[in-house]
Amino acid sequence: NAGVMQNPRHLVRRRGQEARLRCSPMKGHSHVYWYRQLPEEGLKFMVYLQKENIIDESGMPKERFSAEFPKEGPSILRIQQVVRGDSAAYFCASSPQKGAGEKLFFGSGTQLSVL
Amino acid sequence: QQQVKQSPQSLIVQKGGIPIINCAYENTAFDYFPWYQQFPGKGPALLIAIRPDVSEKKEGRFTISFNKSAKQFSLHIMDSQPGDSATYFCAASNRFGSQGGSEKLVFGKGTKLTVNP
């Protein structure tokens, strides 16, 4: 039973390019969360999605960032026109239901570096 | 505004010691307090969690102490081992809220623990 799979593990982009981060939740999980971790900081919530729906995007920057979780396929976090300040580790977590607590599992993250 | 404050930022102990990591929160709506362990290059993994209706929870060598009136909670690691060397994060959420709860976790900034042999 594979865990939460994120790819790529490392992504290098130049300023102005687009970054696409993918997250495949654990089997049977239909709730996906994205968090961002800046150096020397804790994780900060970005967005919570269920299949085909954005439930809570209160942590998403107003511009350049978007997320989706289609009916088929992985969840995608998309960052347009990246800037150096976007460099961070991006973690995805999944759970089988809302309020799952102990059933919330994190992936190993995507380290985004913006040159 | 940082809603969960964690200290210390780093901690070094000898094998067998009892490191203690402290967290304080502000939002009284929080009703779920997990601790996560993170190794380099990995995502956080749930270690132990507590609800505010109990003052202490123990799982193996890990114990959470909770002080609701002070809005503080702490993690104690008994008989620490070099394999416990990792970054530890406290977190909080309004998991059991009246509208069905949320997994929107608010994390502390983390404590890098080093356990020397």
PDB file of C-alpha atoms in Angstrom:
ATOM      1  CA  ASN A   1       0.000   0.000   0.000  1.00  0.00           C
ATOM      2  CA  ALA A   2       1.920   2.980  -1.285  1.00  0.00           C
ATOM      3  CA  GLY A   3       1.930   6.159   0.745  1.00  0.00           C
ATOM      4  CA  VAL A   4       1.311   9.670  -0.499  1.00  0.00           C
ATOM      5  CA  MET A   5       3.383  10.087  -3.632  1.00  0.00           C
ATOM      6  CA  GLN A   6       4.750  13.438  -4.678  1.00  0.00           C
ATOM      7  CA  ASN A   7       6.711  14.223  -7.792  1.00  0.00           C
ATOM      8  CA  PRO A   8       9.055  15.511  -8.727  1.00  0.00           C
ATOM      9  CA  ARG A   9      11.154  15.335  -5.541  1.00  0.00           C
ATOM     10  CA  HIS A  10      13.244  18.255  -6.722  1.00  0.00           C
ATOM     11  CA  LEU A  11      12.259  20.926  -9.223  1.00  0.00           C
ATOM     12  CA  VAL A  12      14.450  23.734 -10.469  1.00  0.00           C
ATOM     13  CA  ARG A  13      12.899  26.659 -12.282  1.00  0.00           C
ATOM     14  CA  ARG A  14      14.115  30.017 -13.481  1.00  0.00           C
ATOM     15  CA  ARG A  15      12.263  33.149 -12.503  1.00  0.00           C
ATOM     16  CA  GLY A  16       9.165  33.599 -14.642  1.00  0.00           C
ATOM     17  CA  GLN A  17       8.698  29.919 -15.459  1.00  0.00           C
ATOM     18  CA  GLU A  18       5.831  27.739 -14.318  1.00  0.00           C
ATOM     19  CA  ALA A  19       6.081  25.010 -11.695  1.00  0.00           C
ATOM     20  CA  ARG A  20       3.725  22.036 -11.521  1.00  0.00           C
ATOM     21  CA  LEU A  21       3.799  19.867  -8.453  1.00  0.00           C
ATOM     22  CA  ARG A  22       1.918  16.559  -8.367  1.00  0.00           C
ATOM     23  CA  CYS A  23       0.430  14.624  -5.502  1.00  0.00           C
ATOM     24  CA  SER A  24      -1.126  11.182  -5.643  1.00  0.00           C
ATOM     25  CA  PRO A  25      -2.995  10.494  -2.403  1.00  0.00           C
ATOM     26  CA  MET A  26      -3.002   7.174  -0.630  1.00  0.00           C
ATOM     27  CA  LYS A  27      -5.406   4.595  -2.003  1.00  0.00           C
ATOM     28  CA  GLY A  28      -8.883   5.274  -0.717  1.00  0.00           C
ATOM     29  CA  HIS A  29      -8.124   8.867   0.260  1.00  0.00           C
ATOM     30  CA  SER A  30     -10.231  11.572  -1.339  1.00  0.00           C
ATOM     31  CA  HIS A  31      -9.081  14.552   0.728  1.00  0.00           C
ATOM     32  CA  VAL A  32      -5.863  16.354  -0.164  1.00  0.00           C
ATOM     33  CA  TYR A  33      -4.044  19.174   1.602  1.00  0.00           C
ATOM     34  CA  TRP A  34      -1.086  21.233   0.433  1.00  0.00           C
ATOM     35  CA  TYR A  35       1.400  22.826   2.832  1.00  0.00           C
ATOM     36  CA  ARG A  36       4.479  24.947   2.215  1.00  0.00           C
ATOM     37  CA  GLN A  37       7.610  24.855   4.354  1.00  0.00           C
ATOM     38  CA  LEU A  38      10.074  27.706   4.130  1.00  0.00           C
ATOM     39  CA  PRO A  39      13.617  27.235   5.512  1.00  0.00           C
ATOM     40  CA  GLU A  40      13.676  27.251   9.321  1.00  0.00           C
ATOM     41  CA  GLU A  41       9.889  27.515   9.410  1.00  0.00           C
ATOM     42  CA  GLY A  42       7.031  25.204  10.192  1.00  0.00           C
ATOM     43  CA  LEU A  43       4.603  24.051   7.582  1.00  0.00           C
ATOM     44  CA  LYS A  44       1.950  26.523   6.528  1.00  0.00           C
ATOM     45  CA  PHE A  45      -1.423  25.466   5.187  1.00  0.00           C
ATOM     46  CA  MET A  46      -2.181  26.438   1.624  1.00  0.00           C
ATOM     47  CA  VAL A  47      -5.264  24.630   0.334  1.00  0.00           C
ATOM     48  CA  TYR A  48      -7.649  21.766   1.052  1.00  0.00           C
ATOM     49  CA  LEU A  49      -9.335  19.900  -1.792  1.00  0.00           C
ATOM     50  CA  GLN A  50     -11.689  17.027  -2.325  1.00  0.00           C
ATOM     51  CA  LYS A  51     -12.226  15.406  -5.688  1.00  0.00           C
ATOM     52  CA  GLU A  52     -13.121  18.178  -8.170  1.00  0.00           C
ATOM     53  CA  ASN A  53     -13.705  20.710  -5.371  1.00  0.00           C
ATOM     54  CA  ILE A  54     -11.631  23.314  -3.561  1.00  0.00           C
ATOM     55  CA  ILE A  55     -12.877  23.345   0.018  1.00  0.00           C
ATOM     56  CA  ASP A  56     -10.546  25.827   1.702  1.00  0.00           C
ATOM     57  CA  GLU A  57      -7.973  27.959  -0.093  1.00  0.00           C
ATOM     58  CA  SER A  58      -7.474  30.483   2.672  1.00  0.00           C
ATOM     59  CA  GLY A  59      -3.711  29.881   2.725  1.00  0.00           C
ATOM     60  CA  MET A  60      -3.111  30.316  -0.986  1.00  0.00           C
ATOM     61  CA  PRO A  61      -1.429  33.481  -2.224  1.00  0.00           C
ATOM     62  CA  LYS A  62      -3.913  35.594  -4.160  1.00  0.00           C
ATOM     63  CA  GLU A  63      -1.946  35.525  -7.389  1.00  0.00           C
ATOM     64  CA  ARG A  64       0.052  32.997  -9.411  1.00  0.00           C
ATOM     65  CA  PHE A  65      -0.942  29.963  -7.304  1.00  0.00           C
ATOM     66  CA  SER A  66      -3.699  27.500  -8.138  1.00  0.00           C
ATOM     67  CA  ALA A  67      -4.614  23.947  -7.191  1.00  0.00           C
ATOM     68  CA  GLU A  68      -6.838  21.245  -8.558  1.00  0.00           C
ATOM     69  CA  PHE A  69      -7.815  17.697  -7.732  1.00  0.00           C
ATOM     70  CA  PRO A  70      -9.552  16.226 -10.764  1.00  0.00           C
ATOM     71  CA  LYS A  71     -11.852  13.245 -10.777  1.00  0.00           C
ATOM     72  CA  GLU A  72      -9.081  11.184 -12.313  1.00  0.00           C
ATOM     73  CA  GLY A  73      -5.379  11.654 -11.685  1.00  0.00           C
ATOM     74  CA  PRO A  74      -3.253  13.409  -9.099  1.00  0.00           C
ATOM     75  CA  SER A  75      -3.760  16.713  -7.394  1.00  0.00           C
ATOM     76  CA  ILE A  76      -1.744  19.507  -9.002  1.00  0.00           C
ATOM     77  CA  LEU A  77      -0.326  22.616  -7.356  1.00  0.00           C
ATOM     78  CA  ARG A  78       0.541  25.118 -10.048  1.00  0.00           C
ATOM     79  CA  ILE A  79       2.728  28.166  -9.575  1.00  0.00           C
ATOM     80  CA  GLN A  80       2.895  30.569 -12.482  1.00  0.00           C
ATOM     81  CA  GLN A  81       5.728  33.036 -13.089  1.00  0.00           C
ATOM     82  CA  VAL A  82       7.770  31.768 -10.168  1.00  0.00           C
ATOM     83  CA  VAL A  83       9.884  34.152  -8.101  1.00  0.00           C
ATOM     84  CA  ARG A  84      12.804  33.414  -5.771  1.00  0.00           C
ATOM     85  CA  GLY A  85      10.512  33.710  -2.754  1.00  0.00           C
ATOM     86  CA  ASP A  86       8.598  30.649  -3.977  1.00  0.00           C
ATOM     87  CA  SER A  87      11.623  28.472  -3.201  1.00  0.00           C
ATOM     88  CA  ALA A  88      10.437  26.092  -0.515  1.00  0.00           C
ATOM     89  CA  ALA A  89       9.449  22.516   0.208  1.00  0.00           C
ATOM     90  CA  TYR A  90       5.869  21.793  -0.747  1.00  0.00           C
ATOM     91  CA  PHE A  91       4.147  18.944   1.066  1.00  0.00           C
ATOM     92  CA  CYS A  92       0.956  17.191   0.212  1.00  0.00           C
ATOM     93  CA  ALA A  93      -1.102  15.234   2.729  1.00  0.00           C
ATOM     94  CA  SER A  94      -4.114  13.016   2.247  1.00  0.00           C
ATOM     95  CA  SER A  95      -6.828  11.525   4.409  1.00  0.00           C
ATOM     96  CA  PRO A  96      -9.853   9.304   3.846  1.00  0.00           C
ATOM     97  CA  GLN A  97     -12.270  11.779   5.391  1.00  0.00           C
ATOM     98  CA  LYS A  98     -12.492  15.226   6.896  1.00  0.00           C
ATOM     99  CA  GLY A  99     -11.298  15.448  10.461  1.00  0.00           C
ATOM    100  CA  ALA A 100      -9.244  12.272  10.056  1.00  0.00           C
ATOM    101  CA  GLY A 101      -6.473  13.196  12.487  1.00  0.00           C
ATOM    102  CA  GLU A 102      -4.491  10.018  12.852  1.00  0.00           C
ATOM    103  CA  LYS A 103      -5.315   9.070   9.257  1.00  0.00           C
ATOM    104  CA  LEU A 104      -3.672  12.164   7.798  1.00  0.00           C
ATOM    105  CA  PHE A 105      -0.462  11.200   5.998  1.00  0.00           C
ATOM    106  CA  PHE A 106       2.163  13.418   4.407  1.00  0.00           C
ATOM    107  CA  GLY A 107       4.222  12.795   1.299  1.00  0.00           C
ATOM    108  CA  SER A 108       7.972  13.357   1.166  1.00  0.00           C
ATOM    109  CA  GLY A 109       7.554  16.717  -0.486  1.00  0.00           C
ATOM    110  CA  THR A 110       8.772  18.561  -3.566  1.00  0.00           C
ATOM    111  CA  GLN A 111      11.728  20.886  -3.083  1.00  0.00           C
ATOM    112  CA  LEU A 112      11.281  23.827  -5.434  1.00  0.00           C
ATOM    113  CA  SER A 113      14.322  25.935  -6.187  1.00  0.00           C
ATOM    114  CA  VAL A 114      13.922  29.127  -8.195  1.00  0.00           C
ATOM    115  CA  LEU A 115      17.084  30.460  -9.788  1.00  0.00           C
TER     116      LEU A 115
ATOM    117  CA  GLN B   1       0.420  36.256  13.512  1.00  0.00           C
ATOM    118  CA  GLN B   2       1.968  33.049  14.772  1.00  0.00           C
ATOM    119  CA  GLN B   3      -0.733  31.077  16.516  1.00  0.00           C
ATOM    120  CA  VAL B   4       1.497  28.282  17.819  1.00  0.00           C
ATOM    121  CA  LYS B   5       4.821  29.181  19.418  1.00  0.00           C
ATOM    122  CA  GLN B   6       7.393  26.433  19.852  1.00  0.00           C
ATOM    123  CA  SER B   7      10.613  26.356  21.852  1.00  0.00           C
ATOM    124  CA  PRO B   8      13.471  25.717  21.909  1.00  0.00           C
ATOM    125  CA  GLN B   9      14.557  26.065  18.302  1.00  0.00           C
ATOM    126  CA  SER B  10      17.246  23.413  18.805  1.00  0.00           C
ATOM    127  CA  LEU B  11      18.115  20.942  21.515  1.00  0.00           C
ATOM    128  CA  ILE B  12      21.068  18.671  22.132  1.00  0.00           C
ATOM    129  CA  VAL B  13      20.953  15.854  24.678  1.00  0.00           C
ATOM    130  CA  GLN B  14      22.947  12.782  25.504  1.00  0.00           C
ATOM    131  CA  LYS B  15      21.596   9.311  24.907  1.00  0.00           C
ATOM    132  CA  GLY B  16      19.207   8.421  27.702  1.00  0.00           C
ATOM    133  CA  GLY B  17      18.343  12.046  28.419  1.00  0.00           C
ATOM    134  CA  ILE B  18      14.803  13.449  28.458  1.00  0.00           C
ATOM    135  CA  PRO B  19      14.394  16.266  25.959  1.00  0.00           C
ATOM    136  CA  ILE B  20      11.362  18.492  26.515  1.00  0.00           C
ATOM    137  CA  ILE B  21       9.826  20.614  23.779  1.00  0.00           C
ATOM    138  CA  ASN B  22       7.243  23.241  24.611  1.00  0.00           C
ATOM    139  CA  CYS B  23       4.430  24.824  22.665  1.00  0.00           C
ATOM    140  CA  ALA B  24       1.929  27.553  23.419  1.00  0.00           C
ATOM    141  CA  TYR B  25      -1.180  28.421  21.462  1.00  0.00           C
ATOM    142  CA  GLU B  26      -3.526  31.370  21.301  1.00  0.00           C
ATOM    143  CA  ASN B  27      -6.711  30.180  19.630  1.00  0.00           C
ATOM    144  CA  THR B  28      -9.071  28.685  22.225  1.00  0.00           C
ATOM    145  CA  ALA B  29     -11.027  26.977  19.424  1.00  0.00           C
ATOM    146  CA  PHE B  30      -8.156  24.534  18.917  1.00  0.00           C
ATOM    147  CA  ASP B  31      -9.183  21.090  20.102  1.00  0.00           C
ATOM    148  CA  TYR B  32      -6.570  18.753  18.640  1.00  0.00           C
ATOM    149  CA  PHE B  33      -2.851  18.926  19.322  1.00  0.00           C
ATOM    150  CA  PRO B  34      -0.583  16.544  17.391  1.00  0.00           C
ATOM    151  CA  TRP B  35       3.176  16.259  17.380  1.00  0.00           C
ATOM    152  CA  TYR B  36       5.001  15.396  14.172  1.00  0.00           C
ATOM    153  CA  GLN B  37       8.474  14.006  13.632  1.00  0.00           C
ATOM    154  CA  GLN B  38      10.368  14.888  10.469  1.00  0.00           C
ATOM    155  CA  PHE B  39      13.613  13.381   9.231  1.00  0.00           C
ATOM    156  CA  PRO B  40      15.695  15.165   6.575  1.00  0.00           C
ATOM    157  CA  GLY B  41      14.221  14.749   3.116  1.00  0.00           C
ATOM    158  CA  LYS B  42      10.998  13.277   4.445  1.00  0.00           C
ATOM    159  CA  GLY B  43       7.540  14.542   5.190  1.00  0.00           C
ATOM    160  CA  PRO B  44       6.241  14.944   8.739  1.00  0.00           C
ATOM    161  CA  ALA B  45       4.936  11.781  10.389  1.00  0.00           C
ATOM    162  CA  LEU B  46       2.421  11.798  13.222  1.00  0.00           C
ATOM    163  CA  LEU B  47       4.033  10.846  16.504  1.00  0.00           C
ATOM    164  CA  ILE B  48       1.360  11.346  19.130  1.00  0.00           C
ATOM    165  CA  ALA B  49      -1.688  13.570  19.610  1.00  0.00           C
ATOM    166  CA  ILE B  50      -3.851  14.810  22.456  1.00  0.00           C
ATOM    167  CA  ARG B  51      -7.234  16.422  22.979  1.00  0.00           C
ATOM    168  CA  PRO B  52      -7.736  19.103  25.647  1.00  0.00           C
ATOM    169  CA  ASP B  53      -9.984  16.935  27.817  1.00  0.00           C
ATOM    170  CA  VAL B  54      -6.938  15.048  29.148  1.00  0.00           C
ATOM    171  CA  SER B  55      -3.810  16.405  30.813  1.00  0.00           C
ATOM    172  CA  GLU B  56      -1.378  13.736  29.718  1.00  0.00           C
ATOM    173  CA  LYS B  57      -1.023  11.051  27.074  1.00  0.00           C
ATOM    174  CA  LYS B  58       1.748   8.507  26.828  1.00  0.00           C
ATOM    175  CA  GLU B  59       2.699   6.282  23.912  1.00  0.00           C
ATOM    176  CA  GLY B  60       5.858   4.287  24.383  1.00  0.00           C
ATOM    177  CA  ARG B  61       8.700   6.677  25.176  1.00  0.00           C
ATOM    178  CA  PHE B  62       6.729   9.746  24.086  1.00  0.00           C
ATOM    179  CA  THR B  63       4.503  11.728  26.454  1.00  0.00           C
ATOM    180  CA  ILE B  64       2.406  14.830  25.854  1.00  0.00           C
ATOM    181  CA  SER B  65       1.574  17.035  28.830  1.00  0.00           C
ATOM    182  CA  PHE B  66      -1.300  19.453  28.323  1.00  0.00           C
ATOM    183  CA  ASN B  67      -2.222  22.529  30.370  1.00  0.00           C
ATOM    184  CA  LYS B  68      -5.508  23.906  29.080  1.00  0.00           C
ATOM    185  CA  SER B  69      -5.651  26.942  31.380  1.00  0.00           C
ATOM    186  CA  ALA B  70      -2.168  28.040  30.366  1.00  0.00           C
ATOM    187  CA  LYS B  71      -2.772  27.101  26.722  1.00  0.00           C
ATOM    188  CA  GLN B  72       0.461  25.153  26.677  1.00  0.00           C
ATOM    189  CA  PHE B  73       1.503  21.628  25.802  1.00  0.00           C
ATOM    190  CA  SER B  74       4.809  19.835  25.723  1.00  0.00           C
ATOM    191  CA  LEU B  75       6.477  16.705  24.389  1.00  0.00           C
ATOM    192  CA  HIS B  76       8.768  14.599  26.562  1.00  0.00           C
ATOM    193  CA  ILE B  77      10.950  11.857  25.094  1.00  0.00           C
ATOM    194  CA  MET B  78      12.022   9.328  27.691  1.00  0.00           C
ATOM    195  CA  ASP B  79      15.321   7.446  27.343  1.00  0.00           C
ATOM    196  CA  SER B  80      16.160   9.309  24.137  1.00  0.00           C
ATOM    197  CA  GLN B  81      18.150   7.500  21.471  1.00  0.00           C
ATOM    198  CA  PRO B  82      20.334   8.728  18.583  1.00  0.00           C
ATOM    199  CA  GLY B  83      17.585   7.501  16.226  1.00  0.00           C
ATOM    200  CA  ASP B  84      15.278  10.114  17.758  1.00  0.00           C
ATOM    201  CA  SER B  85      17.425  12.842  16.202  1.00  0.00           C
ATOM    202  CA  ALA B  86      14.979  14.703  13.969  1.00  0.00           C
ATOM    203  CA  THR B  87      12.953  17.889  13.788  1.00  0.00           C
ATOM    204  CA  TYR B  88       9.809  17.886  15.902  1.00  0.00           C
ATOM    205  CA  PHE B  89       6.783  20.037  15.174  1.00  0.00           C
ATOM    206  CA  CYS B  90       3.835  20.729  17.397  1.00  0.00           C
ATOM    207  CA  ALA B  91       0.582  21.626  15.700  1.00  0.00           C
ATOM    208  CA  ALA B  92      -3.008  22.500  16.489  1.00  0.00           C
ATOM    209  CA  SER B  93      -6.340  22.424  14.730  1.00  0.00           C
ATOM    210  CA  ASN B  94     -10.045  22.886  15.265  1.00  0.00           C
ATOM    211  CA  ARG B  95     -10.622  19.272  14.318  1.00  0.00           C
ATOM    212  CA  PHE B  96     -13.831  18.636  16.210  1.00  0.00           C
ATOM    213  CA  GLY B  97     -15.503  21.943  15.430  1.00  0.00           C
ATOM    214  CA  SER B  98     -19.259  22.314  15.241  1.00  0.00           C
ATOM    215  CA  GLN B  99     -19.197  22.362  11.433  1.00  0.00           C
ATOM    216  CA  GLY B 100     -17.458  19.049  11.023  1.00  0.00           C
ATOM    217  CA  GLY B 101     -13.922  19.980  11.893  1.00  0.00           C
ATOM    218  CA  SER B 102     -10.898  20.657   9.783  1.00  0.00           C
ATOM    219  CA  GLU B 103      -7.504  19.214   9.126  1.00  0.00           C
ATOM    220  CA  LYS B 104      -6.128  22.706   8.643  1.00  0.00           C
ATOM    221  CA  LEU B 105      -3.159  22.343  10.944  1.00  0.00           C
ATOM    222  CA  VAL B 106      -1.279  25.309  12.368  1.00  0.00           C
ATOM    223  CA  PHE B 107       2.333  24.300  12.962  1.00  0.00           C
ATOM    224  CA  GLY B 108       5.001  25.588  15.282  1.00  0.00           C
ATOM    225  CA  LYS B 109       8.370  26.456  13.753  1.00  0.00           C
ATOM    226  CA  GLY B 110       9.978  23.200  14.822  1.00  0.00           C
ATOM    227  CA  THR B 111      12.690  21.983  17.185  1.00  0.00           C
ATOM    228  CA  LYS B 112      15.779  20.299  15.832  1.00  0.00           C
ATOM    229  CA  LEU B 113      16.701  17.567  18.295  1.00  0.00           C
ATOM    230  CA  THR B 114      20.122  15.959  18.350  1.00  0.00           C
ATOM    231  CA  VAL B 115      20.722  12.965  20.582  1.00  0.00           C
ATOM    232  CA  ASN B 116      24.407  12.226  20.983  1.00  0.00           C
ATOM    233  CA  PRO B 117      25.573   8.622  21.501  1.00  0.00           C
TER     234      PRO B 117
END
